[in-house]
PDB file of C-alpha atoms and ligand atoms in Angstrom:
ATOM      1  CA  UNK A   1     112.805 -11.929   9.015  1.00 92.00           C
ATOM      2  CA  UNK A   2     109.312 -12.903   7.436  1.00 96.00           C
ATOM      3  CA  UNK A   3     107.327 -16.131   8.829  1.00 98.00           C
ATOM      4  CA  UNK A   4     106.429 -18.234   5.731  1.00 98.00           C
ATOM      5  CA  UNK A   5     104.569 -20.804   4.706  1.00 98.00           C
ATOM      6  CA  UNK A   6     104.785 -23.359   1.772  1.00 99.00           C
ATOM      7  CA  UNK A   7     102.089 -25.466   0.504  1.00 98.00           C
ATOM      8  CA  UNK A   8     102.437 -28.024  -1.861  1.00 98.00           C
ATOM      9  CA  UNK A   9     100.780 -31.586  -2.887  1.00 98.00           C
ATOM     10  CA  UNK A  10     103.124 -33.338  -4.391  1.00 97.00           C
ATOM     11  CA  UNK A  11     107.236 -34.245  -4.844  1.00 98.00           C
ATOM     12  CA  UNK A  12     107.985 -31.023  -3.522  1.00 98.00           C
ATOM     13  CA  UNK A  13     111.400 -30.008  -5.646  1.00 98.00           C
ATOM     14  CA  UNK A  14     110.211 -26.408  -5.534  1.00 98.00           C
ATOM     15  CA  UNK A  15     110.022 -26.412  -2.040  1.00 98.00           C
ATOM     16  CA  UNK A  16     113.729 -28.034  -1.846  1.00 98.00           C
ATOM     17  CA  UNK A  17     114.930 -25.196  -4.178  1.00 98.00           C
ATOM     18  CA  UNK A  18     113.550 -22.417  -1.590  1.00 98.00           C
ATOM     19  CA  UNK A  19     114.548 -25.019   1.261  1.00 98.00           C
ATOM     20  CA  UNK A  20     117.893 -24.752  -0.288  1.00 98.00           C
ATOM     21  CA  UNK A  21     118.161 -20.745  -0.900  1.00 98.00           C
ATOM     22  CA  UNK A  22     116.674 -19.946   2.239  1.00 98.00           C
ATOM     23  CA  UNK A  23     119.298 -22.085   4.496  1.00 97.00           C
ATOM     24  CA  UNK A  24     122.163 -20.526   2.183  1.00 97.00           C
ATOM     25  CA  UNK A  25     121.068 -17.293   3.518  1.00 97.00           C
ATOM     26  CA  UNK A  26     119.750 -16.208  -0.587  1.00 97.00           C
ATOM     27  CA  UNK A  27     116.210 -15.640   1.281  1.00 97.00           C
ATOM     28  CA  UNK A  28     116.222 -13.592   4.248  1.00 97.00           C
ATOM     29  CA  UNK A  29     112.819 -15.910   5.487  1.00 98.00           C
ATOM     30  CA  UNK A  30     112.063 -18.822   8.173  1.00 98.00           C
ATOM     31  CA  UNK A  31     110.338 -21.487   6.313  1.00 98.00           C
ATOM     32  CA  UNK A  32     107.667 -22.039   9.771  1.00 98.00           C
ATOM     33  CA  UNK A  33     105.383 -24.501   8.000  1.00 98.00           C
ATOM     34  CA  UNK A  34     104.390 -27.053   5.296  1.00 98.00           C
ATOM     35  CA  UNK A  35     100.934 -26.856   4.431  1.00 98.00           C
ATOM     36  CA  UNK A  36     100.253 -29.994   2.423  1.00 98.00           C
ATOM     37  CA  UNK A  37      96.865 -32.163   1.426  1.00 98.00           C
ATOM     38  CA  UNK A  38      98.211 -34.825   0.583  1.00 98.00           C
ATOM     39  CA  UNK A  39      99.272 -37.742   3.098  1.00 98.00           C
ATOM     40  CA  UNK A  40     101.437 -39.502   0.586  1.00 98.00           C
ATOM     41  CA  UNK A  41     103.034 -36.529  -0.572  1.00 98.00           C
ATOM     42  CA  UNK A  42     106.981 -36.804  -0.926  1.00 98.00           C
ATOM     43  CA  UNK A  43     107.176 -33.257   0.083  1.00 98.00           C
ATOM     44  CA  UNK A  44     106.634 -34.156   3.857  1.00 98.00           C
ATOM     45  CA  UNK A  45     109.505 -36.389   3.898  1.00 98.00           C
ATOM     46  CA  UNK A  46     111.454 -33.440   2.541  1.00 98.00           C
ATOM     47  CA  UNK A  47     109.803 -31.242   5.642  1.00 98.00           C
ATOM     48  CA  UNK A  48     111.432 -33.790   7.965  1.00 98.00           C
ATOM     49  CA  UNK A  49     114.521 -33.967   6.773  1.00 98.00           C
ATOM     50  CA  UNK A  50     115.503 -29.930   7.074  1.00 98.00           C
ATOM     51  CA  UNK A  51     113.416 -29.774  10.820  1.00 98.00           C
ATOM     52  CA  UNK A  52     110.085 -27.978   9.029  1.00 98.00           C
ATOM     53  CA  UNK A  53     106.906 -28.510  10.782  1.00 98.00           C
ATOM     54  CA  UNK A  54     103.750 -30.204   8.673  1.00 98.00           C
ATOM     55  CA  UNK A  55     100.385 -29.599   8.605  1.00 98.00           C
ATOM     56  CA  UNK A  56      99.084 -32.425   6.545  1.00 98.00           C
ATOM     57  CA  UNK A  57      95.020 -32.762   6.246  1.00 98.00           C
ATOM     58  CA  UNK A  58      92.801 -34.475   4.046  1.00 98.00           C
ATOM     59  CA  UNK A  59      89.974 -32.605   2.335  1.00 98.00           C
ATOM     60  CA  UNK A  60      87.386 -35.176   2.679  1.00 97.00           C
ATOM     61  CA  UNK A  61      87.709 -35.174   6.209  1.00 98.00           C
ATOM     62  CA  UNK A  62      85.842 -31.623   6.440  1.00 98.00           C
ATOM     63  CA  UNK A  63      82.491 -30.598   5.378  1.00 98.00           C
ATOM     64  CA  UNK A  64      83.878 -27.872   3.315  1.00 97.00           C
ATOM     65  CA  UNK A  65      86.812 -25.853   2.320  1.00 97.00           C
ATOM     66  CA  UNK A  66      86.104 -22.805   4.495  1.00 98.00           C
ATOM     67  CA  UNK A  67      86.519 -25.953   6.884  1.00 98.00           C
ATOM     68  CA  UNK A  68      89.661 -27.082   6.447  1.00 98.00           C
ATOM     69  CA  UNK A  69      90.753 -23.807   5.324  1.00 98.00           C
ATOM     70  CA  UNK A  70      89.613 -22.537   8.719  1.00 98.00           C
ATOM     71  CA  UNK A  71      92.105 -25.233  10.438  1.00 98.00           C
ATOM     72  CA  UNK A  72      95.109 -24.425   7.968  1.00 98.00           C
ATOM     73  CA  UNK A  73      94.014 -20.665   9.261  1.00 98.00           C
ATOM     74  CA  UNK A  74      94.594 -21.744  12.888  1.00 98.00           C
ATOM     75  CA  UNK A  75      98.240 -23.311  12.442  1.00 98.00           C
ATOM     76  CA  UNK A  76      99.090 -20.524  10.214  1.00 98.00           C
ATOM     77  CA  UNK A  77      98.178 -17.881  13.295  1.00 98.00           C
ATOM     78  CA  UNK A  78     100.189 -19.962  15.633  1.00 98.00           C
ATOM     79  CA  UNK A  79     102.932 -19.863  13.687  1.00 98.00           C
ATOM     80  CA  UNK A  80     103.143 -16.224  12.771  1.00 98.00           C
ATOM     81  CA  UNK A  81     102.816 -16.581   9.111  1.00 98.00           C
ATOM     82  CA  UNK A  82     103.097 -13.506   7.037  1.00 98.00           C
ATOM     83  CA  UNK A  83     103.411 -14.996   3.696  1.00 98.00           C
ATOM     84  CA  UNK A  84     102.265 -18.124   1.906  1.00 98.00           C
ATOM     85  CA  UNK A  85     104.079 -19.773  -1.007  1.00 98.00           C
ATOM     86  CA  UNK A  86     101.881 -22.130  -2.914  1.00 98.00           C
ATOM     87  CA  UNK A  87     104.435 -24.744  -5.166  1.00 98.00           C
ATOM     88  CA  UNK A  88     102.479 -27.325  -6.505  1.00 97.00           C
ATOM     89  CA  UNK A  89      99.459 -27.131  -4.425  1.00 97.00           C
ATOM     90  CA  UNK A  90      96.736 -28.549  -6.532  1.00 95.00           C
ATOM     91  CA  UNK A  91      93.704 -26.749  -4.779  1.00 95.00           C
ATOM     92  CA  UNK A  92      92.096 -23.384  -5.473  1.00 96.00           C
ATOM     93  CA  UNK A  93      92.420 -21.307  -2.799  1.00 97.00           C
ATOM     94  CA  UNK A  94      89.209 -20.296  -1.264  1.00 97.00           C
ATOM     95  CA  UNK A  95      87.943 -17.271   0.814  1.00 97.00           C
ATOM     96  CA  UNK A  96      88.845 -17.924   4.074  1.00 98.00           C
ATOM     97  CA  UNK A  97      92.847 -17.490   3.574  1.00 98.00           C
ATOM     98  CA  UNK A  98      92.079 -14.648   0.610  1.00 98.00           C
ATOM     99  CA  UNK A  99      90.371 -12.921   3.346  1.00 97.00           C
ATOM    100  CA  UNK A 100      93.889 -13.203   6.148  1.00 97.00           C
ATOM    101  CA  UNK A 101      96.389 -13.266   3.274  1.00 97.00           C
ATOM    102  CA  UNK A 102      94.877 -10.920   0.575  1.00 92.00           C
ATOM    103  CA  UNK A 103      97.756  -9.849  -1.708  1.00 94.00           C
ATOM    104  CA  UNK A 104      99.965 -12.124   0.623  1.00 98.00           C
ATOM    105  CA  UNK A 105      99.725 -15.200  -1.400  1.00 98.00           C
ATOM    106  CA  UNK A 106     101.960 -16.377  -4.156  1.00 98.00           C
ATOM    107  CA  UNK A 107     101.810 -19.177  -6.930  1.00 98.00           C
ATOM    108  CA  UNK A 108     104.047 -20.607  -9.874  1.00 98.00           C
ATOM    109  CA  UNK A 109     102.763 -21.999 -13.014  1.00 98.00           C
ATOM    110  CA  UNK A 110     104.226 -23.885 -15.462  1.00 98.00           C
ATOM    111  CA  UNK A 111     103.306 -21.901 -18.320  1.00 98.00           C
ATOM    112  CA  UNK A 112     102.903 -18.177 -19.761  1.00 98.00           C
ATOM    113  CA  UNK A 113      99.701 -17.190 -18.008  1.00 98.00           C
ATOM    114  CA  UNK A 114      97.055 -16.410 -19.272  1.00 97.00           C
ATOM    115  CA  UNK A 115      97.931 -19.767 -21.865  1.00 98.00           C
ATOM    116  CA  UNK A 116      97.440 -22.889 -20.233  1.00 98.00           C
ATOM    117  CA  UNK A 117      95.512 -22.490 -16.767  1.00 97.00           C
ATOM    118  CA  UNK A 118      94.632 -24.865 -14.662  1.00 95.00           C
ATOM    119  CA  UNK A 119      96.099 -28.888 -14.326  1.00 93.00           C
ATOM    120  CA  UNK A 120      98.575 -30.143 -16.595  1.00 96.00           C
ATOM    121  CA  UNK A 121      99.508 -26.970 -18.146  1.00 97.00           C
ATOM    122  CA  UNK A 122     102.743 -28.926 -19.717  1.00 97.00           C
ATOM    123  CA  UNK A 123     100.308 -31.173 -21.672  1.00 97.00           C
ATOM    124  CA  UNK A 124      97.848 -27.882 -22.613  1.00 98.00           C
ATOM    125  CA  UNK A 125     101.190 -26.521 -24.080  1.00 97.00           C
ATOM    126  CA  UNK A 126     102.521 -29.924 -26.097  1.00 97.00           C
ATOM    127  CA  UNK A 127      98.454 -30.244 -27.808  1.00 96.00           C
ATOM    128  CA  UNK A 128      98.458 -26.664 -28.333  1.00 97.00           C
ATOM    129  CA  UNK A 129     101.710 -26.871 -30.484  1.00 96.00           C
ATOM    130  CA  UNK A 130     102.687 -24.186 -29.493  1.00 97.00           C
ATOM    131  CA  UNK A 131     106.647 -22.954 -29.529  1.00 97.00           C
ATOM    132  CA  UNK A 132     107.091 -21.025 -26.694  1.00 97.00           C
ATOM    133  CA  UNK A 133     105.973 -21.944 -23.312  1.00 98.00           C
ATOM    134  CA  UNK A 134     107.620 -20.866 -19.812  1.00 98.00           C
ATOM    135  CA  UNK A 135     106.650 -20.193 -15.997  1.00 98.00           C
ATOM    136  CA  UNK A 136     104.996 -17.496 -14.208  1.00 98.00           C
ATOM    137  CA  UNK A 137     104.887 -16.410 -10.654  1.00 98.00           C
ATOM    138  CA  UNK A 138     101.489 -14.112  -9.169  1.00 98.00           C
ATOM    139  CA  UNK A 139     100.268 -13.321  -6.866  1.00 98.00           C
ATOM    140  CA  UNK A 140      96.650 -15.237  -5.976  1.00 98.00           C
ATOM    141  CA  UNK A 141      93.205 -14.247  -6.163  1.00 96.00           C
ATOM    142  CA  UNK A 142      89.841 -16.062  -6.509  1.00 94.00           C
ATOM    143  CA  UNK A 143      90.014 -17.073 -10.243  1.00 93.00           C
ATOM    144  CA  UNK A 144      91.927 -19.765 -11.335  1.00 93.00           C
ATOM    145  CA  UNK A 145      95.517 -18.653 -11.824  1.00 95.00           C
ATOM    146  CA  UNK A 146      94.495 -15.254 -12.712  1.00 94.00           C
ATOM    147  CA  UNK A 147      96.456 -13.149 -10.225  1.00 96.00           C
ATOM    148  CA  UNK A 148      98.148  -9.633 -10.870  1.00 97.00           C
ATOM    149  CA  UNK A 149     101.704 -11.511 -12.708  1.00 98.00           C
ATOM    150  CA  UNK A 150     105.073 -10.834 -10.830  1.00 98.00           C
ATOM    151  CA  UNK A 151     107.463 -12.673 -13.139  1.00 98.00           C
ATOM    152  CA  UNK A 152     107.719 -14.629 -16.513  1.00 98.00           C
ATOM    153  CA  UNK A 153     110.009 -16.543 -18.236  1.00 98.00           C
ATOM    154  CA  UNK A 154     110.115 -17.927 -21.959  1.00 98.00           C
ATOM    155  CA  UNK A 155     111.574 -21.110 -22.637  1.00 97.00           C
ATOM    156  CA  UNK A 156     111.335 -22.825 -26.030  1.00 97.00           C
ATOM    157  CA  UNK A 157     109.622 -26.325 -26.833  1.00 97.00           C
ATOM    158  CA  UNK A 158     112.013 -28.432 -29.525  1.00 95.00           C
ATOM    159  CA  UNK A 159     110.235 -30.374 -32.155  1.00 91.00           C
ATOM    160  CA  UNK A 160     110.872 -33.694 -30.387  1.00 92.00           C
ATOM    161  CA  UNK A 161     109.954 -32.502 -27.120  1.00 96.00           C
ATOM    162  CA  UNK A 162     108.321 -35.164 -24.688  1.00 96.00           C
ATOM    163  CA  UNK A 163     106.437 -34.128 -21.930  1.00 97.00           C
ATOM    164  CA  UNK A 164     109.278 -35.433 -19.714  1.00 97.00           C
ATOM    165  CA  UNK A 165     111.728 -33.391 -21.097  1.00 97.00           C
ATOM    166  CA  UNK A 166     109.438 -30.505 -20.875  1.00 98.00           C
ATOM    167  CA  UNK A 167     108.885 -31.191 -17.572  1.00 97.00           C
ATOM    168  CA  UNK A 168     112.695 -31.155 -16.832  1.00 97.00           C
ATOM    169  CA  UNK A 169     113.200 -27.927 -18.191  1.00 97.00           C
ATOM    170  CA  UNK A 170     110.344 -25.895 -16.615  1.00 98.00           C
ATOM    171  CA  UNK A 171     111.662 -27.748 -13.296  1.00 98.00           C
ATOM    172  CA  UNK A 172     114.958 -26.118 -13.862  1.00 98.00           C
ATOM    173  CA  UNK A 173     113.600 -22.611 -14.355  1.00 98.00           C
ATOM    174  CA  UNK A 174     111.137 -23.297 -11.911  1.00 98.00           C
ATOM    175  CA  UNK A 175     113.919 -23.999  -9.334  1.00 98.00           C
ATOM    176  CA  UNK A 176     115.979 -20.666 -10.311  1.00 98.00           C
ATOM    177  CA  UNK A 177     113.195 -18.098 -10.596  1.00 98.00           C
ATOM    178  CA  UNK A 178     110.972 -18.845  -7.714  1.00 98.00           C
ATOM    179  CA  UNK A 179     113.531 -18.477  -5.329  1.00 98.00           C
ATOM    180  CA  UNK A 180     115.029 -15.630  -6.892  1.00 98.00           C
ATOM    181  CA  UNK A 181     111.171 -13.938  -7.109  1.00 98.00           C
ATOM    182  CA  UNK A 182     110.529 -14.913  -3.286  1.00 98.00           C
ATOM    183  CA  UNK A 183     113.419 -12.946  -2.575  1.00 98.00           C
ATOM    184  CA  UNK A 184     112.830  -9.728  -4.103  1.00 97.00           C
ATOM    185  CA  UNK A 185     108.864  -9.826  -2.967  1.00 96.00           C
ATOM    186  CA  UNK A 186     110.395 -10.509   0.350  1.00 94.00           C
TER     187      UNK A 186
HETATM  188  C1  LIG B 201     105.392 -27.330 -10.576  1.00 78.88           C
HETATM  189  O1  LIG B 201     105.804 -27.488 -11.918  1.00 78.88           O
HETATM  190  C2  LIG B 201     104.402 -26.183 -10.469  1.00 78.88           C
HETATM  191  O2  LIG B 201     104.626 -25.155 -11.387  1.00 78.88           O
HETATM  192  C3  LIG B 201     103.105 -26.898 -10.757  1.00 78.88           C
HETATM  193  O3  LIG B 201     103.216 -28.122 -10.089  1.00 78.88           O
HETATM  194  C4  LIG B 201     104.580 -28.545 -10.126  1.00 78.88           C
HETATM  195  C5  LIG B 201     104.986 -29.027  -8.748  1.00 78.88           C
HETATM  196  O4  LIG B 201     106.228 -29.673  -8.783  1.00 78.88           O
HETATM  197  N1  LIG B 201     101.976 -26.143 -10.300  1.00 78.88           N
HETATM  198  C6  LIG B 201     100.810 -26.084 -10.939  1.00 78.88           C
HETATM  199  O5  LIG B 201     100.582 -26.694 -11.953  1.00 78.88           O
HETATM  200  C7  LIG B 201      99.781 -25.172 -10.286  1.00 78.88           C
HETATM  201  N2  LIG B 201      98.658 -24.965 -11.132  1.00 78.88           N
HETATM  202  P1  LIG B 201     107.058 -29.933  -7.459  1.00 78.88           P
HETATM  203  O6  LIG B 201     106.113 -30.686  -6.484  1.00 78.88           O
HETATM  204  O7  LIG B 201     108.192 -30.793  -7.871  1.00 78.88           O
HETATM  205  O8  LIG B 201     107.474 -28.622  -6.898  1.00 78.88           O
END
């Protein structure tokens, strides 16, 4: 069974979904650690509640990022981790962990890379008036969301679509594909 580790920085219903698939036995994985940089974060009361370990640091309280990275580095080690899942952790990952976890690093974003990088891709995608938008899991590399991709999917925006309701849907897929994408890398 692969070691993994999730970061994330905010609500955390990604994590629940692989939470979820990996304690129905759909993901053959122990979840070992939350990674999150956020101390306010809802996703650490979800931690909690399944038994799952936190690491939980604020950036300002380092000098750098190959700083803190070096501590989240540490905990990872100790905990055996062979694979990191990034959902919703709004950092760019620097080169300390690309270094350990080259081409062992995994993202979703909630658009059809390369549209819409970075923050607030949902809002990119509503002023862009654009149709079509969807999710993507990659792997990670230095660039912003620029990683070799590993799966897509296409969902449509209506013409009265609110960023809420957009929201909701690329949640939904979000919750379905990841898990099912985690699996087969896994
Ligand atoms: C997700 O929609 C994820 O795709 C996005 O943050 C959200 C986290 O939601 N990630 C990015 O935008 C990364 N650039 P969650 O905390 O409910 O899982």
């Amino acid at each position: 069974m692969k070691n993994i580790a999730i970061f994330a920085s905010g609500s955390g219903s990604n994590f629940q979904a692989i939470v979820d698939a990996v304690e129905k036995k759909e993901i053959q994985a122990n979840i070992r650690l939350l990674v999150c940089d956020k101390q306010e974060a809802y996703v650490i009361e979800r931690a909690k509640q399944h038994g799952i370990p936190s690491f939980v640091f604020t950036a300002s309280d380092y000098v750098s990022k190959h700083e803190f990275e070096q501590a989240i580095l540490k905990e990872l080690q100790a905990n055996e981790i062979e694979l990191i899942i990034l959902a919703g952790y709004m950092r760019l990952i620097g080169e300390t962990l690309l270094k350990s976890y080259s081409q062992r690093i995994v993202n979703i974003h909630p658009s059809l890379l390369p549209q819409f990088p970075g923050k607030d891709a949902i809002g990119q995608a509503l002023t862009a008036g654009v149709q079509q938008t969807g999710v993507t899991v990659h792997y990670v590399d230095e660039g912003m969301d620029t990683g070799p991709i590993i799966a897509q999917q296409e969902i449509s925006i209506a013409a009265n679509e609110t960023k809420e309701s957009l929201q909701e849907k690329i949640h939904a897929l979000e919750h379905v594909l990841y898990p099912k994408t985690i699996k087969t890398i896994i």
